Structure formats: structure tokens, C-alpha cells
Amino acid sequence: MWARWAVEPVQAAKLLVAPLLGSAVWSLASPTRPNPFSAFYTISNRVDGTRYAKSWLDLVFVAYYVVFFSWFRQIVVVSIGRRAALYLGVRKRGKVVRFGEQTYAFVYYSIASAWGLHVMRELPTWWYHTAAFWLEYPHWAMTPQLKAYYLVQAAYWIQQVLVLLLHLERPRKDHNEFVVHHCVTIWLIGWSYLMNLTLIGHAVYLSMDVPEVFFSFSKLLNYLAMDRAKIVSLAIFTYVWTYFRHYLNILILWSVYSEYDLVPASARRWSPADGTYLTWWLKYWILAPLAALQLLNMFWYALVLRILVKALLTAEADDERSDDEDEGA
């Protein structure tokens, strides 16, 4: 199999350790020379003191963390999540598998959300000050925290595409919408990074990640048959989803539509050498995928509201997007 490392933690660990060993040997042999192996696990291309710019070595960094997330996912899903499910009394095979997957989602999105909030506190975009998306563009010199956050998130989403391609998770009823979501997400990540739009990209990341913490937690409660707690959690999740995935995302869309002209006149041209790309038509290039993402969110929002209403009326809160998770009991 061409991607054994994606499903076998031992194989992934070997790939992860190799650059670390190379780095250690290089440091001992040539302590005064730049270490080429460090590009695998630390960000590259420092400029302007403490700032960092894009680099071809970013591809090496992302590839390394794709392998890392493959290792981390298998460890959390299989070694932690599934064992926790059995320990907590979940017995049906389908639910044990899904419990492991949602454990990984909860762990990842909790870390990503906390990290994203920390990064935003150091940016001019704190709390969704949208004008800063465009003022002083191009934002090619990133804080180290922003660059690391952005590239690690890119690695996570590429690894999620591998999960789909390798069928590591059983498809859900909304599989087609899920695939479209992943494609749009990868598109947004790549183009926003290339075009020095990491400030708006970071804001989108954060608005998407925070609701996932509450969603995965609600799912875990559901698998544990904690009916009262899961309904309370679902209600909180619905509120968080409404605020982050709709209010804040529509705020971002409105900023693209109404504040795009805040881009400095000198930067409203396609000049890769200067890091400027925001010609007049790029406005619609940015709007289109963000609008597509919002339409997908509205589709899922309708399902969320149906689940919430059903839960309040009948005390049942099953996710309508999931297939029958009791199969294989």
C-alpha cells in the first residue's frame, strides 16, 4: 500500500523520527551551519526580525505534519477513543468506531480553537475587526504563530482528504456535501496563503473550528446515552454554530463585498514579485468559495435545527447525517 504510514502508526512514527535524527546528527557534526532538517518540523524563511514569509520549504513542513496527523489520528482514534468507549460502556461496534473518531475531532478542534484564539489576540483582526483584512495589504510578513498555525491547519485538512480517499471512516449520508466542503476548504487554504490573505483565512479557520468542539462533544454524550446532558450540549452547540458559522462568516462575506476597496491603491494589481494580487476581479474570486462554504453551512444548519427540535420534543438527538451506527453490533 502506497500510504501505509496513513493507517499504521509505527510506519508514520518512522517517518517522523527520521528528520529528527538527521537534525540531531547535523547539529553534532556542523553546529555552526544552518540545519537543513529543521525545515521539516519548524517554520522557515525568517524576515524582518521576528516575522516570516512564504517559502518553498513550507511544502516540506506541511508534508511532515500530514504524516504527524496520520500518526496522531490513529493513536487517538484507536488507542484512546475506542478504548475509552469500551471502558465507558459502549458495546456496539459501530458506536465504538464513531466514538473514537469523535474523540479525535474533539481533541483536535479544542487545541486548534484555543491556538486560533491565542493567535488572533496578537493580530489587528481581533475580534473580527474585518477592516484589518484589507488595510496595509499585502500581509506577506507573518508572525511566527500565524504562519505555524496556518500551515499546521493546512496539514490537518490535507490529511482529512487522505481519510476520505483511503476510506478510513465510513461515509455519512451527507458524503457528497462533505467532499465538496473539503475541496472548498483546501482551495481556500491554498489560495489565501499564496495571495497573502492569511488574516482573513485565519478568521475563517477560527469560525469553523470552534463549533466543531461543541458538536463532537455532543456526539460523545450521545454515544454514552447521556440523554439530558446531550440535549443541553446540543442547545449550546446550536447557539455557538449560529454565531460562528453564520453571523461571523456572513460578517466576513460582507467585508469582502463592502470593504475590499480598503486595499491600498498600490496593491490593487497582480504583481507576484511584490506580493500583491488583489485586482478588481479577485473580489469575486474570494467571494465565491466563501459563499459556497456558507451554503454548505446552511444545509447543515437546517439539519442541526431539525435535530434540536426533535430533541426538545422527544428527548431524542440522533445526528441525521450519520448512517446507522448500530450495525455490526
mmCIF file of C-alpha atoms in Angstrom:
data_model
loop_
_atom_site.group_PDB
_atom_site.id
_atom_site.type_symbol
_atom_site.label_atom_id
_atom_site.label_comp_id
_atom_site.label_asym_id
_atom_site.label_seq_id
_atom_site.Cartn_x
_atom_site.Cartn_y
_atom_site.Cartn_z
ATOM 1 C CA MET A 1 0.000 0.000 0.000
ATOM 2 C CA TRP A 2 1.418 3.382 -1.043
ATOM 3 C CA ALA A 3 0.307 5.102 2.157
ATOM 4 C CA ARG A 4 0.873 2.581 4.933
ATOM 5 C CA TRP A 5 2.019 5.437 7.135
ATOM 6 C CA ALA A 6 -1.517 6.877 6.956
ATOM 7 C CA VAL A 7 -3.007 3.849 8.716
ATOM 8 C CA GLU A 8 -0.110 2.310 10.635
ATOM 9 C CA PRO A 9 1.223 4.490 13.482
ATOM 10 C CA VAL A 10 4.539 2.630 13.562
ATOM 11 C CA GLN A 11 5.220 3.452 9.906
ATOM 12 C CA ALA A 12 4.264 7.088 10.466
ATOM 13 C CA ALA A 13 6.486 7.252 13.546
ATOM 14 C CA LYS A 14 9.467 6.062 11.495
ATOM 15 C CA LEU A 15 8.949 8.878 9.005
ATOM 16 C CA LEU A 16 8.558 11.404 11.818
ATOM 17 C CA VAL A 17 11.682 10.313 13.654
ATOM 18 C CA ALA A 18 13.968 10.273 10.590
ATOM 19 C CA PRO A 19 14.249 14.098 10.219
ATOM 20 C CA LEU A 20 14.692 14.455 13.974
ATOM 21 C CA LEU A 21 17.607 12.022 13.912
ATOM 22 C CA GLY A 22 19.058 13.770 10.871
ATOM 23 C CA SER A 23 18.751 17.089 12.667
ATOM 24 C CA ALA A 24 20.487 15.742 15.765
ATOM 25 C CA VAL A 25 23.365 14.289 13.730
ATOM 26 C CA TRP A 26 23.757 17.520 11.741
ATOM 27 C CA SER A 27 23.802 19.617 14.921
ATOM 28 C CA LEU A 28 26.578 17.453 16.343
ATOM 29 C CA ALA A 29 28.589 17.398 13.119
ATOM 30 C CA SER A 30 28.084 21.020 11.997
ATOM 31 C CA PRO A 31 26.736 23.041 14.929
ATOM 32 C CA THR A 32 27.560 26.397 13.318
ATOM 33 C CA ARG A 33 25.880 25.759 9.963
ATOM 34 C CA PRO A 34 22.125 26.040 9.223
ATOM 35 C CA ASN A 35 20.374 22.749 9.847
ATOM 36 C CA PRO A 36 18.517 21.629 6.683
ATOM 37 C CA PHE A 37 16.466 19.088 8.617
ATOM 38 C CA SER A 38 14.817 21.725 10.799
ATOM 39 C CA ALA A 39 12.554 22.719 7.881
ATOM 40 C CA PHE A 40 10.600 19.511 8.449
ATOM 41 C CA TYR A 41 9.345 20.441 11.899
ATOM 42 C CA THR A 42 9.865 24.214 12.286
ATOM 43 C CA ILE A 43 8.763 27.114 10.077
ATOM 44 C CA SER A 44 11.261 28.617 7.637
ATOM 45 C CA ASN A 45 12.168 31.898 5.937
ATOM 46 C CA ARG A 46 12.500 34.446 8.717
ATOM 47 C CA VAL A 47 12.422 38.053 7.531
ATOM 48 C CA ASP A 48 12.254 41.424 9.227
ATOM 49 C CA GLY A 49 13.399 40.298 12.663
ATOM 50 C CA THR A 50 10.615 38.150 14.103
ATOM 51 C CA ARG A 51 8.411 37.860 11.004
ATOM 52 C CA TYR A 52 8.216 35.037 8.472
ATOM 53 C CA ALA A 53 7.376 34.952 4.762
ATOM 54 C CA LYS A 54 6.255 32.167 2.442
ATOM 55 C CA SER A 55 8.841 29.667 1.260
ATOM 56 C CA TRP A 56 9.025 26.535 -0.866
ATOM 57 C CA LEU A 57 10.190 24.810 2.316
ATOM 58 C CA ASP A 58 6.653 25.295 3.631
ATOM 59 C CA LEU A 59 5.721 22.286 1.485
ATOM 60 C CA VAL A 60 8.207 20.168 3.434
ATOM 61 C CA PHE A 61 6.769 21.428 6.725
ATOM 62 C CA VAL A 62 3.195 20.669 5.644
ATOM 63 C CA ALA A 63 4.130 17.196 4.382
ATOM 64 C CA TYR A 64 5.787 16.389 7.708
ATOM 65 C CA TYR A 65 2.693 17.381 9.659
ATOM 66 C CA VAL A 66 0.412 15.445 7.323
ATOM 67 C CA VAL A 67 2.346 12.392 8.469
ATOM 68 C CA PHE A 68 2.153 13.628 12.061
ATOM 69 C CA PHE A 69 -1.635 13.936 11.930
ATOM 70 C CA SER A 70 -1.889 10.476 10.376
ATOM 71 C CA TRP A 71 0.041 9.115 13.353
ATOM 72 C CA PHE A 72 -1.821 11.254 15.884
ATOM 73 C CA ARG A 73 -5.241 10.375 14.467
ATOM 74 C CA GLN A 74 -4.639 6.634 14.654
ATOM 75 C CA ILE A 75 -3.308 6.915 18.201
ATOM 76 C CA VAL A 76 -6.276 8.971 19.416
ATOM 77 C CA VAL A 77 -8.978 7.102 17.483
ATOM 78 C CA VAL A 78 -7.812 3.541 18.094
ATOM 79 C CA SER A 79 -5.638 3.564 21.204
ATOM 80 C CA ILE A 80 -7.530 6.199 23.199
ATOM 81 C CA GLY A 81 -11.022 6.822 21.822
ATOM 82 C CA ARG A 82 -12.131 3.247 21.197
ATOM 83 C CA ARG A 83 -10.672 2.010 24.461
ATOM 84 C CA ALA A 84 -12.410 4.837 26.299
ATOM 85 C CA ALA A 85 -15.694 3.881 24.621
ATOM 86 C CA LEU A 86 -15.419 0.291 25.811
ATOM 87 C CA TYR A 87 -14.390 1.408 29.295
ATOM 88 C CA LEU A 88 -17.408 3.737 29.485
ATOM 89 C CA GLY A 89 -19.830 1.002 28.480
ATOM 90 C CA VAL A 90 -20.263 1.475 24.733
ATOM 91 C CA ARG A 91 -20.563 -2.007 23.258
ATOM 92 C CA LYS A 92 -21.945 -1.780 19.713
ATOM 93 C CA ARG A 93 -19.115 -1.879 17.213
ATOM 94 C CA GLY A 94 -20.381 0.958 15.035
ATOM 95 C CA LYS A 95 -20.704 3.285 18.003
ATOM 96 C CA VAL A 96 -17.271 2.323 19.336
ATOM 97 C CA VAL A 97 -15.737 3.252 15.975
ATOM 98 C CA ARG A 98 -17.610 6.564 15.784
ATOM 99 C CA PHE A 99 -16.744 7.339 19.416
ATOM 100 C CA GLY A 100 -13.068 7.040 18.523
ATOM 101 C CA GLU A 101 -13.486 9.353 15.537
ATOM 102 C CA GLN A 102 -15.351 11.969 17.558
ATOM 103 C CA THR A 103 -12.733 11.765 20.311
ATOM 104 C CA TYR A 104 -10.118 12.760 17.749
ATOM 105 C CA ALA A 105 -12.331 15.569 16.448
ATOM 106 C CA PHE A 106 -12.890 16.876 19.978
ATOM 107 C CA VAL A 107 -9.182 16.794 20.824
ATOM 108 C CA TYR A 108 -8.066 18.403 17.568
ATOM 109 C CA TYR A 109 -10.664 21.163 17.404
ATOM 110 C CA SER A 110 -10.220 22.015 21.079
ATOM 111 C CA ILE A 111 -6.500 22.534 20.520
ATOM 112 C CA ALA A 112 -6.998 24.332 17.189
ATOM 113 C CA SER A 113 -9.640 26.667 18.637
ATOM 114 C CA ALA A 114 -7.530 27.605 21.655
ATOM 115 C CA TRP A 115 -4.496 28.122 19.424
ATOM 116 C CA GLY A 116 -6.500 30.157 16.925
ATOM 117 C CA LEU A 117 -7.811 32.439 19.661
ATOM 118 C CA HIS A 118 -4.297 32.927 21.004
ATOM 119 C CA VAL A 119 -3.021 33.818 17.529
ATOM 120 C CA MET A 120 -5.882 36.246 16.889
ATOM 121 C CA ARG A 121 -5.169 38.155 20.094
ATOM 122 C CA GLU A 122 -1.860 39.239 18.547
ATOM 123 C CA LEU A 123 -3.392 40.282 15.224
ATOM 124 C CA PRO A 124 -5.122 43.516 14.155
ATOM 125 C CA THR A 125 -8.183 41.398 13.304
ATOM 126 C CA TRP A 126 -9.064 40.728 16.966
ATOM 127 C CA TRP A 127 -12.348 40.160 17.479
ATOM 128 C CA TYR A 128 -13.305 40.113 13.798
ATOM 129 C CA HIS A 129 -12.184 43.662 13.103
ATOM 130 C CA THR A 130 -12.752 42.978 9.425
ATOM 131 C CA ALA A 131 -11.268 46.197 8.022
ATOM 132 C CA ALA A 132 -7.852 44.849 9.027
ATOM 133 C CA PHE A 133 -8.253 42.094 6.425
ATOM 134 C CA TRP A 134 -7.525 44.707 3.755
ATOM 135 C CA LEU A 135 -5.674 47.598 5.373
ATOM 136 C CA GLU A 136 -1.909 47.514 4.845
ATOM 137 C CA TYR A 137 -2.204 44.646 2.363
ATOM 138 C CA PRO A 138 -0.157 42.648 1.367
ATOM 139 C CA HIS A 139 0.271 40.851 4.677
ATOM 140 C CA TRP A 140 3.209 38.775 3.491
ATOM 141 C CA ALA A 141 5.280 39.097 6.685
ATOM 142 C CA MET A 142 3.529 36.834 9.192
ATOM 143 C CA THR A 143 4.019 36.413 12.909
ATOM 144 C CA PRO A 144 5.621 33.038 13.664
ATOM 145 C CA GLN A 145 2.455 31.960 15.460
ATOM 146 C CA LEU A 146 0.264 32.802 12.464
ATOM 147 C CA LYS A 147 2.490 31.031 9.956
ATOM 148 C CA ALA A 148 2.802 27.890 12.076
ATOM 149 C CA TYR A 149 -0.944 27.855 12.775
ATOM 150 C CA TYR A 150 -1.812 28.293 9.105
ATOM 151 C CA LEU A 151 0.488 25.566 7.845
ATOM 152 C CA VAL A 152 -0.441 23.085 10.566
ATOM 153 C CA GLN A 153 -4.113 23.633 9.728
ATOM 154 C CA ALA A 154 -3.300 23.049 6.057
ATOM 155 C CA ALA A 155 -1.626 19.771 7.004
ATOM 156 C CA TYR A 156 -4.663 18.712 9.029
ATOM 157 C CA TRP A 157 -7.047 19.293 6.138
ATOM 158 C CA ILE A 158 -4.823 17.519 3.623
ATOM 159 C CA GLN A 159 -4.725 14.570 5.999
ATOM 160 C CA GLN A 160 -8.523 14.701 6.228
ATOM 161 C CA VAL A 161 -8.651 14.375 2.437
ATOM 162 C CA LEU A 162 -6.494 11.255 2.812
ATOM 163 C CA VAL A 163 -9.034 9.930 5.309
ATOM 164 C CA LEU A 164 -11.695 10.285 2.615
ATOM 165 C CA LEU A 165 -9.561 8.817 -0.181
ATOM 166 C CA LEU A 166 -8.434 5.830 1.896
ATOM 167 C CA HIS A 167 -11.944 5.257 3.306
ATOM 168 C CA LEU A 168 -10.683 5.349 6.885
ATOM 169 C CA GLU A 169 -14.152 6.439 8.004
ATOM 170 C CA ARG A 170 -17.469 5.003 6.883
ATOM 171 C CA PRO A 171 -19.231 7.517 4.607
ATOM 172 C CA ARG A 172 -22.035 9.566 6.134
ATOM 173 C CA LYS A 173 -25.369 10.310 4.473
ATOM 174 C CA ASP A 174 -24.065 13.751 3.528
ATOM 175 C CA HIS A 175 -20.890 12.312 1.999
ATOM 176 C CA ASN A 176 -21.155 14.365 -1.200
ATOM 177 C CA GLU A 177 -21.563 17.631 0.718
ATOM 178 C CA PHE A 178 -18.675 16.581 2.935
ATOM 179 C CA VAL A 179 -16.409 16.057 -0.094
ATOM 180 C CA VAL A 180 -17.401 19.453 -1.520
ATOM 181 C CA HIS A 181 -16.657 21.053 1.866
ATOM 182 C CA HIS A 182 -13.177 19.539 1.949
ATOM 183 C CA CYS A 183 -12.433 20.616 -1.632
ATOM 184 C CA VAL A 184 -13.573 24.192 -0.967
ATOM 185 C CA THR A 185 -11.572 24.276 2.261
ATOM 186 C CA ILE A 186 -8.354 23.116 0.580
ATOM 187 C CA TRP A 187 -8.946 25.652 -2.210
ATOM 188 C CA LEU A 188 -9.382 28.486 0.288
ATOM 189 C CA ILE A 189 -6.337 27.466 2.306
ATOM 190 C CA GLY A 190 -4.047 27.292 -0.709
ATOM 191 C CA TRP A 191 -5.127 30.477 -2.443
ATOM 192 C CA SER A 192 -5.373 32.585 0.704
ATOM 193 C CA TYR A 193 -1.821 31.596 1.642
ATOM 194 C CA LEU A 194 -0.435 32.229 -1.834
ATOM 195 C CA MET A 195 -2.175 35.605 -2.127
ATOM 196 C CA ASN A 196 -1.120 36.847 1.318
ATOM 197 C CA LEU A 197 -4.671 36.742 2.685
ATOM 198 C CA THR A 198 -3.788 34.872 5.855
ATOM 199 C CA LEU A 199 -5.593 37.351 8.120
ATOM 200 C CA ILE A 200 -8.985 36.635 6.577
ATOM 201 C CA GLY A 201 -8.063 32.964 6.230
ATOM 202 C CA HIS A 202 -7.284 32.730 9.928
ATOM 203 C CA ALA A 203 -10.641 34.325 10.772
ATOM 204 C CA VAL A 204 -12.431 31.726 8.643
ATOM 205 C CA TYR A 205 -10.457 28.897 10.264
ATOM 206 C CA LEU A 206 -11.463 30.019 13.736
ATOM 207 C CA SER A 207 -15.130 30.492 12.873
ATOM 208 C CA MET A 208 -15.251 26.932 11.546
ATOM 209 C CA ASP A 209 -13.278 25.230 14.308
ATOM 210 C CA VAL A 210 -14.991 26.447 17.472
ATOM 211 C CA PRO A 211 -18.434 24.941 16.696
ATOM 212 C CA GLU A 212 -16.796 21.580 15.974
ATOM 213 C CA VAL A 213 -15.649 21.372 19.607
ATOM 214 C CA PHE A 214 -19.240 21.509 20.817
ATOM 215 C CA PHE A 215 -20.525 19.253 18.048
ATOM 216 C CA SER A 216 -18.050 16.461 18.742
ATOM 217 C CA PHE A 217 -18.678 16.755 22.493
ATOM 218 C CA SER A 218 -22.431 16.440 21.909
ATOM 219 C CA LYS A 219 -21.820 13.348 19.785
ATOM 220 C CA LEU A 220 -19.719 11.769 22.532
ATOM 221 C CA LEU A 221 -22.522 12.351 25.037
ATOM 222 C CA ASN A 222 -24.955 10.803 22.571
ATOM 223 C CA TYR A 223 -22.893 7.619 22.268
ATOM 224 C CA LEU A 224 -22.743 7.419 26.061
ATOM 225 C CA ALA A 225 -26.569 7.667 26.210
ATOM 226 C CA MET A 226 -26.379 10.715 28.490
ATOM 227 C CA ASP A 227 -29.716 11.996 27.231
ATOM 228 C CA ARG A 228 -30.263 15.067 29.382
ATOM 229 C CA ALA A 229 -26.668 16.243 29.096
ATOM 230 C CA LYS A 230 -26.566 15.744 25.336
ATOM 231 C CA ILE A 231 -29.695 17.864 24.812
ATOM 232 C CA VAL A 232 -28.191 20.713 26.853
ATOM 233 C CA SER A 233 -24.935 20.320 24.941
ATOM 234 C CA LEU A 234 -26.815 20.294 21.632
ATOM 235 C CA ALA A 235 -28.607 23.533 22.516
ATOM 236 C CA ILE A 236 -25.283 25.207 23.368
ATOM 237 C CA PHE A 237 -23.761 23.836 20.167
ATOM 238 C CA THR A 238 -26.625 25.266 18.093
ATOM 239 C CA TYR A 239 -26.067 28.717 19.571
ATOM 240 C CA VAL A 240 -22.301 28.531 19.012
ATOM 241 C CA TRP A 241 -22.801 27.281 15.445
ATOM 242 C CA THR A 242 -25.244 30.110 14.712
ATOM 243 C CA TYR A 243 -22.833 32.758 15.956
ATOM 244 C CA PHE A 244 -19.590 31.439 14.492
ATOM 245 C CA ARG A 245 -20.608 29.733 11.268
ATOM 246 C CA HIS A 246 -23.319 32.144 10.237
ATOM 247 C CA TYR A 247 -23.052 35.527 11.933
ATOM 248 C CA LEU A 248 -19.257 35.733 11.778
ATOM 249 C CA ASN A 249 -18.989 34.112 8.360
ATOM 250 C CA ILE A 250 -21.608 36.438 6.906
ATOM 251 C CA LEU A 251 -19.672 39.298 8.509
ATOM 252 C CA ILE A 252 -16.592 38.083 6.623
ATOM 253 C CA LEU A 253 -18.579 37.840 3.378
ATOM 254 C CA TRP A 254 -19.894 41.354 3.892
ATOM 255 C CA SER A 255 -16.356 42.577 4.478
ATOM 256 C CA VAL A 256 -15.216 41.088 1.161
ATOM 257 C CA TYR A 257 -18.146 42.746 -0.590
ATOM 258 C CA SER A 258 -18.104 46.160 1.103
ATOM 259 C CA GLU A 259 -14.565 46.686 2.463
ATOM 260 C CA TYR A 260 -12.466 45.264 -0.357
ATOM 261 C CA ASP A 261 -11.702 48.796 -1.571
ATOM 262 C CA LEU A 262 -9.774 49.435 1.643
ATOM 263 C CA VAL A 263 -6.887 47.648 -0.061
ATOM 264 C CA PRO A 264 -4.182 50.282 -0.707
ATOM 265 C CA ALA A 265 -4.285 51.562 -4.282
ATOM 266 C CA SER A 266 -0.680 50.474 -4.814
ATOM 267 C CA ALA A 267 -1.640 46.864 -4.020
ATOM 268 C CA ARG A 268 -4.628 46.610 -6.377
ATOM 269 C CA ARG A 269 -2.658 44.870 -9.075
ATOM 270 C CA TRP A 270 -1.427 41.414 -9.971
ATOM 271 C CA SER A 271 2.276 41.503 -9.146
ATOM 272 C CA PRO A 272 3.574 38.279 -7.548
ATOM 273 C CA ALA A 273 7.051 39.789 -7.258
ATOM 274 C CA ASP A 274 5.619 42.408 -4.888
ATOM 275 C CA GLY A 275 3.229 40.013 -3.157
ATOM 276 C CA THR A 276 0.143 41.838 -4.453
ATOM 277 C CA TYR A 277 -2.718 40.049 -6.186
ATOM 278 C CA LEU A 278 -5.928 41.910 -5.357
ATOM 279 C CA THR A 279 -7.124 43.132 -8.723
ATOM 280 C CA TRP A 280 -10.800 44.059 -9.057
ATOM 281 C CA TRP A 281 -11.881 40.576 -10.142
ATOM 282 C CA LEU A 282 -10.183 38.866 -7.175
ATOM 283 C CA LYS A 283 -13.010 40.241 -5.041
ATOM 284 C CA TYR A 284 -15.388 37.774 -6.679
ATOM 285 C CA TRP A 285 -12.778 35.023 -6.672
ATOM 286 C CA ILE A 286 -12.730 35.363 -2.871
ATOM 287 C CA LEU A 287 -16.485 35.754 -2.503
ATOM 288 C CA ALA A 288 -17.409 32.638 -4.486
ATOM 289 C CA PRO A 289 -15.794 29.906 -2.319
ATOM 290 C CA LEU A 290 -16.764 31.690 0.907
ATOM 291 C CA ALA A 291 -20.364 31.851 -0.309
ATOM 292 C CA ALA A 292 -20.214 28.161 -1.258
ATOM 293 C CA LEU A 293 -18.982 27.363 2.234
ATOM 294 C CA GLN A 294 -21.835 29.374 3.717
ATOM 295 C CA LEU A 295 -24.386 27.488 1.606
ATOM 296 C CA LEU A 296 -22.995 24.190 2.884
ATOM 297 C CA ASN A 297 -23.192 25.508 6.431
ATOM 298 C CA MET A 298 -26.820 26.499 5.876
ATOM 299 C CA PHE A 299 -27.577 22.995 4.613
ATOM 300 C CA TRP A 300 -26.085 21.518 7.781
ATOM 301 C CA TYR A 301 -27.725 24.200 9.917
ATOM 302 C CA ALA A 302 -31.152 23.036 8.749
ATOM 303 C CA LEU A 303 -30.262 19.514 9.884
ATOM 304 C CA VAL A 304 -28.971 20.828 13.211
ATOM 305 C CA LEU A 305 -32.227 22.706 13.847
ATOM 306 C CA ARG A 306 -34.258 19.597 12.996
ATOM 307 C CA ILE A 307 -32.211 17.571 15.463
ATOM 308 C CA LEU A 308 -32.621 20.236 18.164
ATOM 309 C CA VAL A 309 -36.390 20.487 17.701
ATOM 310 C CA LYS A 310 -36.679 16.704 17.746
ATOM 311 C CA ALA A 311 -34.571 16.554 20.905
ATOM 312 C CA LEU A 312 -36.686 19.149 22.701
ATOM 313 C CA LEU A 313 -39.936 17.425 21.726
ATOM 314 C CA THR A 314 -38.974 13.768 22.056
ATOM 315 C CA ALA A 315 -35.673 13.722 24.022
ATOM 316 C CA GLU A 316 -34.028 12.034 21.009
ATOM 317 C CA ALA A 317 -30.997 13.748 19.500
ATOM 318 C CA ASP A 318 -29.594 11.454 16.830
ATOM 319 C CA ASP A 319 -27.455 13.009 14.107
ATOM 320 C CA GLU A 320 -29.395 12.744 10.851
ATOM 321 C CA ARG A 321 -26.156 12.972 8.871
ATOM 322 C CA SER A 322 -24.865 9.663 10.217
ATOM 323 C CA ASP A 323 -25.598 6.234 8.848
ATOM 324 C CA ASP A 324 -26.886 3.512 11.142
ATOM 325 C CA GLU A 325 -24.113 3.292 13.699
ATOM 326 C CA ASP A 326 -25.574 0.250 15.394
ATOM 327 C CA GLU A 327 -24.617 -2.043 12.521
ATOM 328 C CA GLY A 328 -22.143 -4.726 13.358
ATOM 329 C CA ALA A 329 -23.221 -4.980 16.996
#
